Short mmCIF file of C-alpha atoms in Angstrom, two decimals:
data_model
loop_
_atom_site.label_atom_id
_atom_site.label_comp_id
_atom_site.label_asym_id
_atom_site.label_seq_id
_atom_site.Cartn_x
_atom_site.Cartn_y
_atom_site.Cartn_z
CA MET A 1 -52.33 82.11 61.03
CA GLY A 2 -50.90 85.41 62.57
CA GLN A 3 -47.29 86.19 63.35
CA LEU A 4 -45.57 83.01 64.63
CA ILE A 5 -41.36 83.39 65.43
CA ILE A 6 -39.81 80.08 66.21
CA SER A 7 -36.15 80.23 67.79
CA ILE A 8 -33.97 77.16 68.14
CA GLY A 9 -30.95 77.43 70.45
CA ARG A 10 -29.45 73.97 70.41
CA GLU A 11 -26.19 72.00 71.52
CA PHE A 12 -23.85 71.12 68.36
CA GLY A 13 -24.52 67.75 67.35
CA SER A 14 -28.49 67.62 68.99
CA GLY A 15 -30.08 68.17 65.54
CA GLY A 16 -31.59 71.33 66.46
CA HIS A 17 -30.78 72.50 63.14
CA GLU A 18 -32.75 69.84 61.32
CA ILE A 19 -35.59 70.38 63.61
CA ALA A 20 -35.60 74.30 62.48
CA GLU A 21 -35.18 73.26 58.86
CA LYS A 22 -38.38 70.82 59.54
CA LEU A 23 -40.60 73.60 61.21
CA ALA A 24 -40.01 76.20 58.76
CA LYS A 25 -40.83 73.78 55.73
CA HIS A 26 -43.94 72.70 57.78
CA TYR A 27 -45.20 76.08 58.32
CA ASP A 28 -43.60 77.80 55.12
CA MET A 29 -41.87 80.19 56.61
CA PRO A 30 -38.09 81.72 56.23
CA LEU A 31 -35.37 80.08 58.14
CA TYR A 32 -32.63 82.39 59.51
CA ASP A 33 -29.35 80.72 60.46
CA HIS A 34 -26.00 81.40 58.88
CA ASN A 35 -27.64 82.76 55.97
CA LEU A 36 -28.69 86.03 58.02
CA LEU A 37 -25.47 87.70 57.23
CA ASP A 38 -26.07 87.22 53.27
CA LYS A 39 -29.38 88.52 53.69
CA ILE A 40 -28.41 91.24 55.41
CA ALA A 41 -25.04 92.18 53.06
CA GLU A 42 -27.77 91.72 50.20
CA GLU A 43 -30.04 94.43 51.35
CA ARG A 44 -27.47 96.85 53.10
CA ASN A 45 -24.53 96.67 50.18
CA LEU A 46 -22.02 94.90 52.59
CA ASN A 47 -19.41 92.18 52.13
CA SER A 48 -21.31 88.95 53.48
CA GLU A 49 -17.92 87.22 53.50
CA GLU A 50 -16.27 89.82 55.64
CA LEU A 51 -19.17 90.25 57.93
CA LYS A 52 -18.92 85.81 58.29
CA SER A 53 -15.27 86.59 59.41
CA TYR A 54 -16.52 88.42 62.61
CA ASP A 55 -19.52 86.05 62.94
CA GLU A 56 -19.48 84.30 66.49
CA VAL A 57 -15.81 84.52 66.86
CA GLN A 58 -13.82 86.04 69.80
CA ASP A 59 -12.42 89.36 68.71
CA GLY A 60 -8.71 88.27 69.99
CA VAL A 61 -7.67 91.71 70.42
CA PHE A 62 -8.54 94.56 73.09
CA HIS A 63 -11.34 97.10 71.55
CA ARG A 64 -12.72 100.24 73.32
CA ARG A 65 -15.86 101.16 74.13
CA VAL A 66 -16.40 105.04 74.08
CA ARG A 67 -19.90 106.59 74.64
CA GLY A 68 -21.45 103.50 74.22
CA MET A 69 -20.06 102.76 70.75
CA SER A 70 -17.73 99.77 70.49
CA SER A 71 -14.61 99.40 68.15
CA SER A 72 -15.23 95.77 68.27
CA MET A 73 -16.25 94.46 64.68
CA THR A 74 -17.31 91.23 66.01
CA GLU A 75 -20.08 93.21 68.10
CA HIS A 76 -21.18 95.38 65.08
CA VAL A 77 -21.65 92.00 63.44
CA ALA A 78 -23.65 90.45 66.13
CA GLN A 79 -25.83 93.92 66.57
CA LEU A 80 -26.76 93.78 62.87
CA GLN A 81 -28.02 90.36 63.20
CA PHE A 82 -30.15 91.09 66.30
CA ASP A 83 -31.37 94.61 64.82
CA TYR A 84 -32.17 92.54 61.15
CA LEU A 85 -34.37 89.74 63.39
CA LYS A 86 -36.07 92.73 65.60
CA GLU A 87 -36.86 94.63 62.27
CA LYS A 88 -38.44 91.42 60.94
CA ALA A 89 -40.44 90.73 64.13
CA ASN A 90 -41.32 94.11 64.50
CA ALA A 91 -42.78 94.05 60.73
CA GLY A 92 -45.06 91.41 61.61
CA GLU A 93 -43.12 88.63 59.82
CA SER A 94 -43.01 84.95 60.69
CA PHE A 95 -40.00 82.80 60.75
CA VAL A 96 -37.63 80.29 62.44
CA VAL A 97 -34.35 81.30 63.60
CA VAL A 98 -31.33 78.79 64.73
CA GLY A 99 -29.13 80.68 67.83
CA ARG A 100 -28.31 84.35 66.97
CA CYS A 101 -29.30 84.93 70.63
CA SER A 102 -32.66 85.16 69.17
CA GLU A 103 -34.71 83.62 72.25
CA THR A 104 -33.24 86.72 74.57
CA VAL A 105 -33.35 89.17 71.70
CA LEU A 106 -37.02 88.86 70.70
CA LYS A 107 -38.05 87.91 74.42
CA ASP A 108 -40.68 90.89 74.31
CA ASN A 109 -42.39 89.83 71.25
CA LYS A 110 -45.71 87.57 72.50
CA ASP A 111 -45.50 85.52 69.32
CA LEU A 112 -42.19 83.99 70.13
CA ILE A 113 -41.39 80.68 70.79
CA ALA A 114 -38.23 79.36 72.04
CA ILE A 115 -36.73 75.80 72.39
CA PHE A 116 -33.62 74.51 73.50
CA VAL A 117 -32.63 71.17 71.95
CA ASN A 118 -30.28 69.11 73.76
CA GLY A 119 -29.14 65.66 73.10
CA ASP A 120 -27.53 62.17 74.80
CA LYS A 121 -23.84 62.56 74.65
CA ASP A 122 -23.18 59.37 72.84
CA GLN A 123 -25.91 60.16 70.46
CA LYS A 124 -24.25 63.60 69.68
CA VAL A 125 -20.97 61.95 69.20
CA ALA A 126 -22.24 59.29 66.69
CA ARG A 127 -24.10 61.75 64.64
CA VAL A 128 -21.42 64.27 64.20
CA SER A 129 -18.90 61.38 63.55
CA LYS A 130 -21.50 60.62 60.70
CA LYS A 131 -21.93 63.94 59.59
CA TYR A 132 -18.46 64.75 59.41
CA GLU A 133 -16.63 61.85 58.69
CA LEU A 134 -14.58 62.03 62.39
CA SER A 135 -13.19 59.39 64.61
CA GLU A 136 -15.29 59.55 67.96
CA SER A 137 -13.12 61.39 69.84
CA GLN A 138 -12.65 64.39 66.66
CA ALA A 139 -16.17 64.50 66.79
CA ALA A 140 -16.29 64.91 70.75
CA ASP A 141 -13.71 67.37 70.60
CA LEU A 142 -15.42 69.24 68.14
CA MET A 143 -18.89 69.29 69.81
CA LYS A 144 -16.68 70.58 72.97
CA LYS A 145 -15.13 73.42 70.84
CA LYS A 146 -18.70 74.30 69.21
CA ASP A 147 -20.89 74.19 72.15
CA ARG A 148 -18.16 76.86 74.03
CA ALA A 149 -18.16 78.98 71.20
CA ARG A 150 -21.82 79.16 71.19
CA LYS A 151 -22.09 79.73 75.17
CA MET A 152 -19.14 82.36 75.27
CA TYR A 153 -21.19 84.08 71.79
CA HIS A 154 -24.20 83.80 73.67
CA ASN A 155 -23.28 84.82 77.42
CA ILE A 156 -21.41 87.88 76.29
CA ASN A 157 -24.26 89.23 74.50
CA CYS A 158 -27.09 88.56 76.70
CA ASP A 159 -27.90 89.00 80.33
CA SER A 160 -29.15 85.36 79.98
CA LYS A 161 -26.77 82.27 79.96
CA TRP A 162 -27.07 79.78 77.14
CA GLY A 163 -28.96 77.02 77.47
CA ASP A 164 -30.64 78.24 80.85
CA SER A 165 -34.10 76.67 80.72
CA ARG A 166 -35.66 79.86 82.20
CA ASN A 167 -35.23 81.39 78.65
CA TYR A 168 -37.21 78.69 76.64
CA CYS A 169 -40.80 77.58 76.49
CA LEU A 170 -39.85 74.08 75.71
CA LEU A 171 -36.55 72.00 76.14
CA TYR A 172 -36.36 69.10 73.75
CA THR A 173 -33.48 66.30 74.65
CA SER A 174 -32.87 64.39 71.31
CA PRO A 175 -34.11 60.62 72.43
CA SER A 176 -31.02 58.32 72.88
CA PRO A 177 -30.94 55.06 70.97
CA ARG A 178 -32.24 53.17 73.50
CA ASP A 179 -35.36 55.27 73.89
#
């Protein structure tokens, strides 16, 4: 098998991460998700917990950009991840990656398959409620918060919009319980 890179974007509660895990296992490939910062920290002798504190969060303070350089740690952490994914792809490695703007960061790689997973709202609420032991209203609130953060992170770091079907090879909607 030649190189294969599978990028999974997803709505919170849609099961996208589980799909990514199954694909990585099926194709016997590494899975990069929130563990990406651990790998970067290990390879570059950095503190992974410090990196994680800046991952996919809003700075909350003003930062400056001078001659293309930013004072934002959030931007630096995002760029570390984007560069890491590009390095792996350029080295010919195969992998599955969840989020991390990977469908945009790796869009020029001919071996990229980009998938976006969404789902029936009621089913997502039920899944999140069960997984995190929350009431349905708490689950719905968490979903809204997580998806808002994902959308903001993506839209700040990419020219394309999060979840826009034109950025993906495949859109998958988790079936509703009645299907």
